[in-house]
JSON list of C-alpha atoms in Angstrom, two decimals:
[
{"chain": "A", "resi": 1, "resn": "MET", "atom": "CA", "xyz": [98.58, 110.17, 42.06]},
{"chain": "A", "resi": 2, "resn": "PRO", "atom": "CA", "xyz": [95.57, 112.37, 41.72]},
{"chain": "A", "resi": 3, "resn": "LYS", "atom": "CA", "xyz": [92.09, 110.80, 41.34]},
{"chain": "A", "resi": 4, "resn": "GLU", "atom": "CA", "xyz": [90.85, 110.82, 37.65]},
{"chain": "A", "resi": 5, "resn": "THR", "atom": "CA", "xyz": [88.27, 113.76, 38.46]},
{"chain": "A", "resi": 6, "resn": "PHE", "atom": "CA", "xyz": [91.32, 116.06, 39.09]},
{"chain": "A", "resi": 7, "resn": "PHE", "atom": "CA", "xyz": [92.52, 115.78, 35.45]},
{"chain": "A", "resi": 8, "resn": "HIS", "atom": "CA", "xyz": [88.72, 116.56, 34.18]},
{"chain": "A", "resi": 9, "resn": "LEU", "atom": "CA", "xyz": [89.05, 120.16, 35.92]},
{"chain": "A", "resi": 10, "resn": "SER", "atom": "CA", "xyz": [89.97, 122.85, 33.71]},
{"chain": "A", "resi": 11, "resn": "LYS", "atom": "CA", "xyz": [93.55, 124.00, 33.58]},
{"chain": "A", "resi": 12, "resn": "GLU", "atom": "CA", "xyz": [93.06, 127.19, 35.29]},
{"chain": "A", "resi": 13, "resn": "LYS", "atom": "CA", "xyz": [91.53, 125.17, 38.46]},
{"chain": "A", "resi": 14, "resn": "GLN", "atom": "CA", "xyz": [94.28, 122.60, 38.51]},
{"chain": "A", "resi": 15, "resn": "GLN", "atom": "CA", "xyz": [96.80, 125.38, 38.31]},
{"chain": "A", "resi": 16, "resn": "ARG", "atom": "CA", "xyz": [95.12, 127.07, 41.27]},
{"chain": "A", "resi": 17, "resn": "ILE", "atom": "CA", "xyz": [95.23, 123.97, 43.28]},
{"chain": "A", "resi": 18, "resn": "MET", "atom": "CA", "xyz": [98.87, 123.36, 42.63]},
{"chain": "A", "resi": 19, "resn": "LYS", "atom": "CA", "xyz": [99.74, 126.93, 43.32]},
{"chain": "A", "resi": 20, "resn": "ALA", "atom": "CA", "xyz": [98.04, 126.70, 46.80]},
{"chain": "A", "resi": 21, "resn": "ALA", "atom": "CA", "xyz": [99.77, 123.52, 47.22]},
{"chain": "A", "resi": 22, "resn": "LYS", "atom": "CA", "xyz": [103.15, 125.17, 46.57]},
{"chain": "A", "resi": 23, "resn": "LYS", "atom": "CA", "xyz": [102.26, 127.92, 49.02]},
{"chain": "A", "resi": 24, "resn": "GLU", "atom": "CA", "xyz": [101.50, 125.59, 51.90]},
{"chain": "A", "resi": 25, "resn": "PHE", "atom": "CA", "xyz": [104.20, 123.10, 51.50]},
{"chain": "A", "resi": 26, "resn": "SER", "atom": "CA", "xyz": [106.74, 125.87, 51.33]},
{"chain": "A", "resi": 27, "resn": "ARG", "atom": "CA", "xyz": [105.52, 127.28, 54.29]},
{"chain": "A", "resi": 28, "resn": "ALA", "atom": "CA", "xyz": [105.32, 124.13, 56.33]},
{"chain": "A", "resi": 29, "resn": "PRO", "atom": "CA", "xyz": [106.74, 120.23, 56.15]},
{"chain": "A", "resi": 30, "resn": "LEU", "atom": "CA", "xyz": [104.12, 117.57, 55.08]},
{"chain": "A", "resi": 31, "resn": "GLY", "atom": "CA", "xyz": [103.17, 116.64, 58.65]},
{"chain": "A", "resi": 32, "resn": "GLU", "atom": "CA", "xyz": [102.41, 120.22, 59.69]},
{"chain": "A", "resi": 33, "resn": "ALA", "atom": "CA", "xyz": [100.82, 121.32, 56.30]},
{"chain": "A", "resi": 34, "resn": "SER", "atom": "CA", "xyz": [97.16, 122.43, 56.54]},
{"chain": "A", "resi": 35, "resn": "ILE", "atom": "CA", "xyz": [94.53, 120.84, 54.14]},
{"chain": "A", "resi": 36, "resn": "ALA", "atom": "CA", "xyz": [92.09, 123.88, 55.26]},
{"chain": "A", "resi": 37, "resn": "GLN", "atom": "CA", "xyz": [94.61, 126.37, 54.24]},
{"chain": "A", "resi": 38, "resn": "ILE", "atom": "CA", "xyz": [95.04, 124.64, 50.86]},
{"chain": "A", "resi": 39, "resn": "ILE", "atom": "CA", "xyz": [91.58, 124.45, 49.95]},
{"chain": "A", "resi": 40, "resn": "LYS", "atom": "CA", "xyz": [90.89, 128.27, 51.30]},
{"chain": "A", "resi": 41, "resn": "ASP", "atom": "CA", "xyz": [93.83, 129.39, 48.91]},
{"chain": "A", "resi": 42, "resn": "ALA", "atom": "CA", "xyz": [92.59, 127.13, 45.96]},
{"chain": "A", "resi": 43, "resn": "GLU", "atom": "CA", "xyz": [89.12, 128.47, 46.78]},
{"chain": "A", "resi": 44, "resn": "ILE", "atom": "CA", "xyz": [87.41, 125.01, 46.52]},
{"chain": "A", "resi": 45, "resn": "PRO", "atom": "CA", "xyz": [85.21, 122.99, 49.14]},
{"chain": "A", "resi": 46, "resn": "ARG", "atom": "CA", "xyz": [86.91, 120.44, 51.41]},
{"chain": "A", "resi": 47, "resn": "GLY", "atom": "CA", "xyz": [84.53, 117.83, 49.91]},
{"chain": "A", "resi": 48, "resn": "SER", "atom": "CA", "xyz": [86.02, 118.70, 46.51]},
{"chain": "A", "resi": 49, "resn": "PHE", "atom": "CA", "xyz": [89.72, 118.19, 47.77]},
{"chain": "A", "resi": 50, "resn": "TYR", "atom": "CA", "xyz": [88.93, 114.53, 48.59]},
{"chain": "A", "resi": 51, "resn": "GLN", "atom": "CA", "xyz": [87.23, 114.39, 45.34]},
{"chain": "A", "resi": 52, "resn": "TYR", "atom": "CA", "xyz": [90.72, 115.17, 43.75]},
{"chain": "A", "resi": 53, "resn": "PHE", "atom": "CA", "xyz": [93.09, 113.54, 45.91]},
{"chain": "A", "resi": 54, "resn": "GLU", "atom": "CA", "xyz": [93.05, 110.58, 48.69]},
{"chain": "A", "resi": 55, "resn": "ASP", "atom": "CA", "xyz": [94.85, 113.14, 51.39]},
{"chain": "A", "resi": 56, "resn": "LYS", "atom": "CA", "xyz": [97.43, 115.61, 51.46]},
{"chain": "A", "resi": 57, "resn": "GLU", "atom": "CA", "xyz": [100.38, 113.28, 51.13]},
{"chain": "A", "resi": 58, "resn": "ASP", "atom": "CA", "xyz": [98.68, 112.39, 47.65]},
{"chain": "A", "resi": 59, "resn": "LEU", "atom": "CA", "xyz": [98.86, 115.87, 46.79]},
{"chain": "A", "resi": 60, "resn": "TYR", "atom": "CA", "xyz": [102.23, 116.47, 48.26]},
{"chain": "A", "resi": 61, "resn": "PHE", "atom": "CA", "xyz": [104.11, 113.90, 46.29]},
{"chain": "A", "resi": 62, "resn": "TYR", "atom": "CA", "xyz": [102.24, 115.03, 43.14]},
{"chain": "A", "resi": 63, "resn": "TYR", "atom": "CA", "xyz": [103.36, 118.45, 43.31]},
{"chain": "A", "resi": 64, "resn": "PHE", "atom": "CA", "xyz": [106.87, 117.27, 43.74]},
{"chain": "A", "resi": 65, "resn": "LYS", "atom": "CA", "xyz": [106.48, 115.25, 40.66]},
{"chain": "A", "resi": 66, "resn": "SER", "atom": "CA", "xyz": [104.84, 118.26, 38.89]},
{"chain": "A", "resi": 67, "resn": "MET", "atom": "CA", "xyz": [108.37, 120.28, 39.20]},
{"chain": "A", "resi": 68, "resn": "HIS", "atom": "CA", "xyz": [109.57, 118.28, 36.28]},
{"chain": "A", "resi": 69, "resn": "ARG", "atom": "CA", "xyz": [112.68, 117.22, 38.14]},
{"chain": "A", "resi": 70, "resn": "ASN", "atom": "CA", "xyz": [114.00, 114.06, 36.07]},
{"chain": "A", "resi": 71, "resn": "ALA", "atom": "CA", "xyz": [116.80, 112.84, 38.08]},
{"chain": "A", "resi": 72, "resn": "ARG", "atom": "CA", "xyz": [117.27, 109.64, 36.05]},
{"chain": "A", "resi": 73, "resn": "GLN", "atom": "CA", "xyz": [117.73, 112.05, 33.01]},
{"chain": "A", "resi": 74, "resn": "GLU", "atom": "CA", "xyz": [119.95, 114.32, 34.70]},
{"chain": "A", "resi": 75, "resn": "LEU", "atom": "CA", "xyz": [122.01, 111.58, 35.79]},
{"chain": "A", "resi": 76, "resn": "GLN", "atom": "CA", "xyz": [122.37, 110.28, 32.43]},
{"chain": "A", "resi": 77, "resn": "VAL", "atom": "CA", "xyz": [123.62, 113.56, 30.97]},
{"chain": "A", "resi": 78, "resn": "ALA", "atom": "CA", "xyz": [125.98, 113.96, 33.64]},
{"chain": "A", "resi": 79, "resn": "MET", "atom": "CA", "xyz": [127.31, 110.49, 33.10]},
{"chain": "A", "resi": 80, "resn": "GLU", "atom": "CA", "xyz": [127.74, 110.97, 29.18]},
{"chain": "A", "resi": 81, "resn": "HIS", "atom": "CA", "xyz": [129.54, 114.10, 29.92]},
{"chain": "A", "resi": 82, "resn": "ALA", "atom": "CA", "xyz": [131.71, 112.35, 32.26]},
{"chain": "A", "resi": 83, "resn": "ASN", "atom": "CA", "xyz": [132.50, 109.45, 29.78]},
{"chain": "A", "resi": 84, "resn": "GLY", "atom": "CA", "xyz": [130.93, 106.98, 31.94]},
{"chain": "A", "resi": 85, "resn": "ASN", "atom": "CA", "xyz": [132.95, 107.65, 35.09]},
{"chain": "A", "resi": 86, "resn": "LEU", "atom": "CA", "xyz": [130.23, 107.02, 37.85]},
{"chain": "A", "resi": 87, "resn": "PHE", "atom": "CA", "xyz": [131.98, 109.30, 40.68]},
{"chain": "A", "resi": 88, "resn": "ASP", "atom": "CA", "xyz": [132.94, 112.01, 38.16]},
{"chain": "A", "resi": 89, "resn": "GLY", "atom": "CA", "xyz": [129.25, 111.97, 36.85]},
{"chain": "A", "resi": 90, "resn": "PHE", "atom": "CA", "xyz": [127.61, 112.12, 40.22]},
{"chain": "A", "resi": 91, "resn": "GLU", "atom": "CA", "xyz": [129.84, 115.02, 40.86]},
{"chain": "A", "resi": 92, "resn": "LEU", "atom": "CA", "xyz": [128.62, 116.86, 37.80]},
{"chain": "A", "resi": 93, "resn": "TYR", "atom": "CA", "xyz": [124.90, 116.07, 38.78]},
{"chain": "A", "resi": 94, "resn": "PHE", "atom": "CA", "xyz": [125.19, 117.21, 42.38]},
{"chain": "A", "resi": 95, "resn": "SER", "atom": "CA", "xyz": [126.81, 120.52, 41.23]},
{"chain": "A", "resi": 96, "resn": "LYS", "atom": "CA", "xyz": [123.80, 121.19, 39.25]},
{"chain": "A", "resi": 97, "resn": "MET", "atom": "CA", "xyz": [121.15, 119.85, 41.35]},
{"chain": "A", "resi": 98, "resn": "VAL", "atom": "CA", "xyz": [122.49, 121.71, 44.87]},
{"chain": "A", "resi": 99, "resn": "ASN", "atom": "CA", "xyz": [122.13, 125.00, 43.07]},
{"chain": "A", "resi": 100, "resn": "GLU", "atom": "CA", "xyz": [118.48, 124.40, 42.00]},
{"chain": "A", "resi": 101, "resn": "VAL", "atom": "CA", "xyz": [117.54, 122.85, 45.23]},
{"chain": "A", "resi": 102, "resn": "LEU", "atom": "CA", "xyz": [119.03, 125.44, 47.66]},
{"chain": "A", "resi": 103, "resn": "GLN", "atom": "CA", "xyz": [118.61, 128.60, 45.47]},
{"chain": "A", "resi": 104, "resn": "GLY", "atom": "CA", "xyz": [115.94, 127.88, 42.79]},
{"chain": "A", "resi": 105, "resn": "PRO", "atom": "CA", "xyz": [112.59, 128.99, 42.94]},
{"chain": "A", "resi": 106, "resn": "ASN", "atom": "CA", "xyz": [111.28, 126.10, 44.84]},
{"chain": "A", "resi": 107, "resn": "ALA", "atom": "CA", "xyz": [113.99, 126.08, 47.45]},
{"chain": "A", "resi": 108, "resn": "ALA", "atom": "CA", "xyz": [111.43, 126.66, 50.50]},
{"chain": "A", "resi": 109, "resn": "PHE", "atom": "CA", "xyz": [109.65, 123.61, 49.32]},
{"chain": "A", "resi": 110, "resn": "TYR", "atom": "CA", "xyz": [112.83, 121.64, 48.98]},
{"chain": "A", "resi": 111, "resn": "GLN", "atom": "CA", "xyz": [113.94, 122.81, 52.53]},
{"chain": "A", "resi": 112, "resn": "ASN", "atom": "CA", "xyz": [110.98, 121.31, 54.15]},
{"chain": "A", "resi": 113, "resn": "LEU", "atom": "CA", "xyz": [111.22, 118.15, 52.15]},
{"chain": "A", "resi": 114, "resn": "PHE", "atom": "CA", "xyz": [115.08, 117.62, 52.97]},
{"chain": "A", "resi": 115, "resn": "MET", "atom": "CA", "xyz": [114.82, 118.71, 56.56]},
{"chain": "A", "resi": 116, "resn": "HIS", "atom": "CA", "xyz": [111.89, 116.29, 57.59]},
{"chain": "A", "resi": 117, "resn": "MET", "atom": "CA", "xyz": [112.89, 113.43, 55.24]},
{"chain": "A", "resi": 118, "resn": "ASP", "atom": "CA", "xyz": [112.70, 109.75, 56.40]},
{"chain": "A", "resi": 119, "resn": "TYR", "atom": "CA", "xyz": [113.05, 106.28, 54.75]},
{"chain": "A", "resi": 120, "resn": "ARG", "atom": "CA", "xyz": [109.34, 106.35, 53.27]},
{"chain": "A", "resi": 121, "resn": "SER", "atom": "CA", "xyz": [109.65, 109.75, 51.80]},
{"chain": "A", "resi": 122, "resn": "PHE", "atom": "CA", "xyz": [113.19, 109.30, 50.46]},
{"chain": "A", "resi": 123, "resn": "HIS", "atom": "CA", "xyz": [111.73, 106.44, 48.34]},
{"chain": "A", "resi": 124, "resn": "LYS", "atom": "CA", "xyz": [108.80, 108.43, 47.23]},
{"chain": "A", "resi": 125, "resn": "VAL", "atom": "CA", "xyz": [111.13, 111.38, 45.97]},
{"chain": "A", "resi": 126, "resn": "ALA", "atom": "CA", "xyz": [114.36, 109.46, 44.96]},
{"chain": "A", "resi": 127, "resn": "PRO", "atom": "CA", "xyz": [114.49, 107.76, 41.45]},
{"chain": "A", "resi": 128, "resn": "PRO", "atom": "CA", "xyz": [113.19, 104.39, 40.84]},
{"chain": "A", "resi": 129, "resn": "PHE", "atom": "CA", "xyz": [116.39, 102.55, 40.47]},
{"chain": "A", "resi": 130, "resn": "ASP", "atom": "CA", "xyz": [114.83, 98.98, 39.79]},
{"chain": "A", "resi": 131, "resn": "ARG", "atom": "CA", "xyz": [111.80, 97.11, 40.22]},
{"chain": "A", "resi": 132, "resn": "SER", "atom": "CA", "xyz": [111.93, 97.20, 43.87]},
{"chain": "A", "resi": 133, "resn": "HIS", "atom": "CA", "xyz": [110.32, 100.70, 43.38]},
{"chain": "A", "resi": 134, "resn": "PRO", "atom": "CA", "xyz": [107.47, 99.71, 40.89]},
{"chain": "A", "resi": 135, "resn": "SER", "atom": "CA", "xyz": [104.91, 101.68, 38.81]},
{"chain": "A", "resi": 136, "resn": "ASN", "atom": "CA", "xyz": [101.33, 100.86, 38.90]},
{"chain": "A", "resi": 137, "resn": "HIS", "atom": "CA", "xyz": [101.21, 100.64, 35.05]},
{"chain": "A", "resi": 138, "resn": "PRO", "atom": "CA", "xyz": [103.01, 97.75, 33.20]},
{"chain": "A", "resi": 139, "resn": "SER", "atom": "CA", "xyz": [103.73, 99.97, 30.03]},
{"chain": "A", "resi": 140, "resn": "HIS", "atom": "CA", "xyz": [104.94, 102.57, 32.27]},
{"chain": "A", "resi": 141, "resn": "ARG", "atom": "CA", "xyz": [107.31, 100.44, 34.16]},
{"chain": "A", "resi": 142, "resn": "LYS", "atom": "CA", "xyz": [108.76, 98.71, 30.95]},
{"chain": "A", "resi": 143, "resn": "MET", "atom": "CA", "xyz": [109.54, 101.98, 29.87]},
{"chain": "A", "resi": 144, "resn": "GLN", "atom": "CA", "xyz": [111.09, 102.96, 33.43]},
{"chain": "A", "resi": 145, "resn": "ASP", "atom": "CA", "xyz": [113.00, 99.62, 33.10]},
{"chain": "A", "resi": 146, "resn": "GLU", "atom": "CA", "xyz": [114.52, 100.69, 29.77]},
{"chain": "A", "resi": 147, "resn": "GLU", "atom": "CA", "xyz": [115.35, 104.24, 30.73]},
{"chain": "A", "resi": 148, "resn": "TRP", "atom": "CA", "xyz": [117.39, 102.89, 33.71]},
{"chain": "A", "resi": 149, "resn": "GLN", "atom": "CA", "xyz": [118.96, 100.42, 31.70]},
{"chain": "A", "resi": 150, "resn": "ALA", "atom": "CA", "xyz": [120.17, 103.06, 29.30]},
{"chain": "A", "resi": 151, "resn": "PHE", "atom": "CA", "xyz": [121.50, 104.85, 32.24]},
{"chain": "A", "resi": 152, "resn": "TYR", "atom": "CA", "xyz": [123.45, 101.60, 33.80]},
{"chain": "A", "resi": 153, "resn": "ASP", "atom": "CA", "xyz": [124.80, 100.79, 30.06]},
{"chain": "A", "resi": 154, "resn": "ILE", "atom": "CA", "xyz": [126.60, 104.30, 30.02]},
{"chain": "A", "resi": 155, "resn": "VAL", "atom": "CA", "xyz": [128.57, 103.58, 33.27]},
{"chain": "A", "resi": 156, "resn": "ASP", "atom": "CA", "xyz": [132.11, 101.94, 32.67]},
{"chain": "A", "resi": 157, "resn": "LEU", "atom": "CA", "xyz": [132.09, 99.10, 34.80]},
{"chain": "A", "resi": 158, "resn": "SER", "atom": "CA", "xyz": [135.91, 98.58, 33.96]},
{"chain": "A", "resi": 159, "resn": "LEU", "atom": "CA", "xyz": [136.42, 101.77, 36.22]},
{"chain": "A", "resi": 160, "resn": "LEU", "atom": "CA", "xyz": [134.76, 99.99, 39.32]},
{"chain": "A", "resi": 161, "resn": "LYS", "atom": "CA", "xyz": [135.48, 96.90, 41.67]},
{"chain": "A", "resi": 162, "resn": "LEU", "atom": "CA", "xyz": [132.21, 95.61, 40.83]},
{"chain": "A", "resi": 163, "resn": "LYS", "atom": "CA", "xyz": [131.02, 92.30, 39.62]},
{"chain": "A", "resi": 164, "resn": "ASN", "atom": "CA", "xyz": [128.03, 93.35, 37.66]},
{"chain": "A", "resi": 165, "resn": "GLN", "atom": "CA", "xyz": [124.94, 95.73, 37.01]},
{"chain": "A", "resi": 166, "resn": "GLU", "atom": "CA", "xyz": [123.22, 94.41, 40.01]},
{"chain": "A", "resi": 167, "resn": "GLU", "atom": "CA", "xyz": [126.10, 95.66, 42.35]},
{"chain": "A", "resi": 168, "resn": "LEU", "atom": "CA", "xyz": [126.02, 98.88, 40.45]},
{"chain": "A", "resi": 169, "resn": "LYS", "atom": "CA", "xyz": [122.50, 99.58, 41.29]},
{"chain": "A", "resi": 170, "resn": "ILE", "atom": "CA", "xyz": [123.44, 99.08, 44.88]},
{"chain": "A", "resi": 171, "resn": "LEU", "atom": "CA", "xyz": [126.39, 101.50, 44.56]},
{"chain": "A", "resi": 172, "resn": "VAL", "atom": "CA", "xyz": [124.09, 104.13, 42.68]},
{"chain": "A", "resi": 173, "resn": "LYS", "atom": "CA", "xyz": [121.51, 103.94, 45.61]},
{"chain": "A", "resi": 174, "resn": "LEU", "atom": "CA", "xyz": [123.99, 104.58, 48.16]},
{"chain": "A", "resi": 175, "resn": "LEU", "atom": "CA", "xyz": [125.43, 107.58, 46.01]},
{"chain": "A", "resi": 176, "resn": "MET", "atom": "CA", "xyz": [121.97, 108.90, 46.00]},
{"chain": "A", "resi": 177, "resn": "HIS", "atom": "CA", "xyz": [121.56, 108.43, 49.63]},
{"chain": "A", "resi": 178, "resn": "VAL", "atom": "CA", "xyz": [124.79, 110.56, 50.06]},
{"chain": "A", "resi": 179, "resn": "VAL", "atom": "CA", "xyz": [123.34, 113.29, 47.69]},
{"chain": "A", "resi": 180, "resn": "PHE", "atom": "CA", "xyz": [120.07, 113.64, 49.67]},
{"chain": "A", "resi": 181, "resn": "SER", "atom": "CA", "xyz": [122.11, 113.40, 53.21]},
{"chain": "A", "resi": 182, "resn": "THR", "atom": "CA", "xyz": [124.69, 116.37, 52.19]},
{"chain": "A", "resi": 183, "resn": "VAL", "atom": "CA", "xyz": [121.91, 118.50, 51.00]},
{"chain": "A", "resi": 184, "resn": "ALA", "atom": "CA", "xyz": [119.83, 117.91, 54.04]},
{"chain": "A", "resi": 185, "resn": "GLU", "atom": "CA", "xyz": [123.11, 118.70, 56.07]},
{"chain": "A", "resi": 186, "resn": "GLY", "atom": "CA", "xyz": [123.66, 121.85, 54.09]},
{"chain": "A", "resi": 187, "resn": "TYR", "atom": "CA", "xyz": [120.24, 122.94, 55.15]},
{"chain": "A", "resi": 188, "resn": "ARG", "atom": "CA", "xyz": [120.65, 122.42, 58.94]},
{"chain": "A", "resi": 189, "resn": "GLN", "atom": "CA", "xyz": [124.19, 124.29, 58.69]},
{"chain": "A", "resi": 190, "resn": "MET", "atom": "CA", "xyz": [122.18, 127.10, 57.21]},
{"chain": "A", "resi": 191, "resn": "LEU", "atom": "CA", "xyz": [119.73, 127.11, 59.90]},
{"chain": "A", "resi": 192, "resn": "THR", "atom": "CA", "xyz": [122.06, 126.97, 62.99]},
{"chain": "A", "resi": 193, "resn": "GLY", "atom": "CA", "xyz": [124.67, 129.32, 61.42]},
{"chain": "A", "resi": 194, "resn": "ASP", "atom": "CA", "xyz": [124.40, 132.85, 59.61]},
{"chain": "A", "resi": 195, "resn": "LYS", "atom": "CA", "xyz": [121.55, 131.85, 57.62]},
{"chain": "A", "resi": 196, "resn": "LYS", "atom": "CA", "xyz": [123.52, 132.17, 54.24]},
{"chain": "A", "resi": 197, "resn": "ILE", "atom": "CA", "xyz": [123.66, 129.21, 52.02]},
{"chain": "A", "resi": 198, "resn": "ASP", "atom": "CA", "xyz": [127.42, 128.30, 51.29]},
{"chain": "A", "resi": 199, "resn": "THR", "atom": "CA", "xyz": [126.75, 125.94, 48.07]},
{"chain": "A", "resi": 200, "resn": "GLU", "atom": "CA", "xyz": [130.84, 125.81, 47.84]},
{"chain": "A", "resi": 201, "resn": "LYS", "atom": "CA", "xyz": [130.97, 124.27, 51.15]},
{"chain": "A", "resi": 202, "resn": "ILE", "atom": "CA", "xyz": [128.16, 121.85, 50.63]},
{"chain": "A", "resi": 203, "resn": "GLU", "atom": "CA", "xyz": [129.72, 120.83, 47.31]},
{"chain": "A", "resi": 204, "resn": "THR", "atom": "CA", "xyz": [133.19, 120.43, 48.91]},
{"chain": "A", "resi": 205, "resn": "GLU", "atom": "CA", "xyz": [131.60, 118.12, 51.49]},
{"chain": "A", "resi": 206, "resn": "PHE", "atom": "CA", "xyz": [129.88, 116.02, 48.91]},
{"chain": "A", "resi": 207, "resn": "ARG", "atom": "CA", "xyz": [133.25, 115.80, 47.17]},
{"chain": "A", "resi": 208, "resn": "LEU", "atom": "CA", "xyz": [135.04, 114.59, 50.25]},
{"chain": "A", "resi": 209, "resn": "LYS", "atom": "CA", "xyz": [132.32, 111.83, 50.92]},
{"chain": "A", "resi": 210, "resn": "LEU", "atom": "CA", "xyz": [132.54, 110.82, 47.30]},
{"chain": "A", "resi": 211, "resn": "ASN", "atom": "CA", "xyz": [136.52, 110.39, 47.49]},
{"chain": "A", "resi": 212, "resn": "TRP", "atom": "CA", "xyz": [136.05, 108.33, 50.66]},
{"chain": "A", "resi": 213, "resn": "LEU", "atom": "CA", "xyz": [133.59, 106.11, 48.74]},
{"chain": "A", "resi": 214, "resn": "LYS", "atom": "CA", "xyz": [135.78, 105.84, 45.59]},
{"chain": "A", "resi": 215, "resn": "SER", "atom": "CA", "xyz": [139.14, 105.55, 47.24]},
{"chain": "A", "resi": 216, "resn": "GLY", "atom": "CA", "xyz": [138.27, 104.42, 50.85]},
{"chain": "A", "resi": 217, "resn": "ALA", "atom": "CA", "xyz": [138.87, 106.28, 54.29]},
{"chain": "A", "resi": 218, "resn": "ALA", "atom": "CA", "xyz": [140.90, 103.81, 55.87]},
{"chain": "A", "resi": 219, "resn": "LYS", "atom": "CA", "xyz": [144.84, 103.85, 55.88]},
{"chain": "A", "resi": 220, "resn": "GLU", "atom": "CA", "xyz": [146.64, 100.68, 54.93]},
{"chain": "A", "resi": 221, "resn": "ILE", "atom": "CA", "xyz": [148.63, 99.36, 57.74]},
{"chain": "A", "resi": 222, "resn": "THR", "atom": "CA", "xyz": [152.03, 97.95, 57.11]},
{"chain": "A", "resi": 223, "resn": "GLU", "atom": "CA", "xyz": [153.92, 95.68, 59.50]},
{"chain": "A", "resi": 224, "resn": "LYS", "atom": "CA", "xyz": [157.36, 97.02, 60.37]},
{"chain": "A", "resi": 225, "resn": "ASN", "atom": "CA", "xyz": [160.21, 94.52, 60.74]},
{"chain": "A", "resi": 226, "resn": "GLU", "atom": "CA", "xyz": [161.74, 94.75, 63.76]}
]
């Protein structure tokens, strides 16, 4: 999160910095992005940058959060439309999310994010499923826990081979990994193919993976009597 001094800036200056962040992080992934270019576009001294942010990673993930994508809320809406069916809900969520990520106004930023995602960045941008991804502020953590509990309460456990909600949390994490990896694969296919984004193909691939998780990929082997 930015330092307190950032929030004391005028709205115009905050927006100028965020606009510069969007431009640079859309041009290059985090590791290759240039602070020098950001401060040039934002028209601020280098020293001021470090009064507002710890480093460029701090700005990067704050910019991501500033896009107001609330994955938990979007998942909950999808689950409500799917009447608590976890797999149907994730299919609805992915269908909405993939179009925004691949073709929305922040598509260039998302491309750099997904194409260079590692374990650490995944846990920075993925929704905080439980206390293993804590908030710094106790009241915020409590609200976060309550919001996620509301989501888990919607899921119909009677449709799943799970013992309890702890196992449900593990499955939701696994499904979110599938979401992210499928989007990243879509970008890779685009970069090595005809440069066009085939969202229908990407959604088909996601449904295939979803079905494997839902029904299994192994055939049942029956012994033949001889």
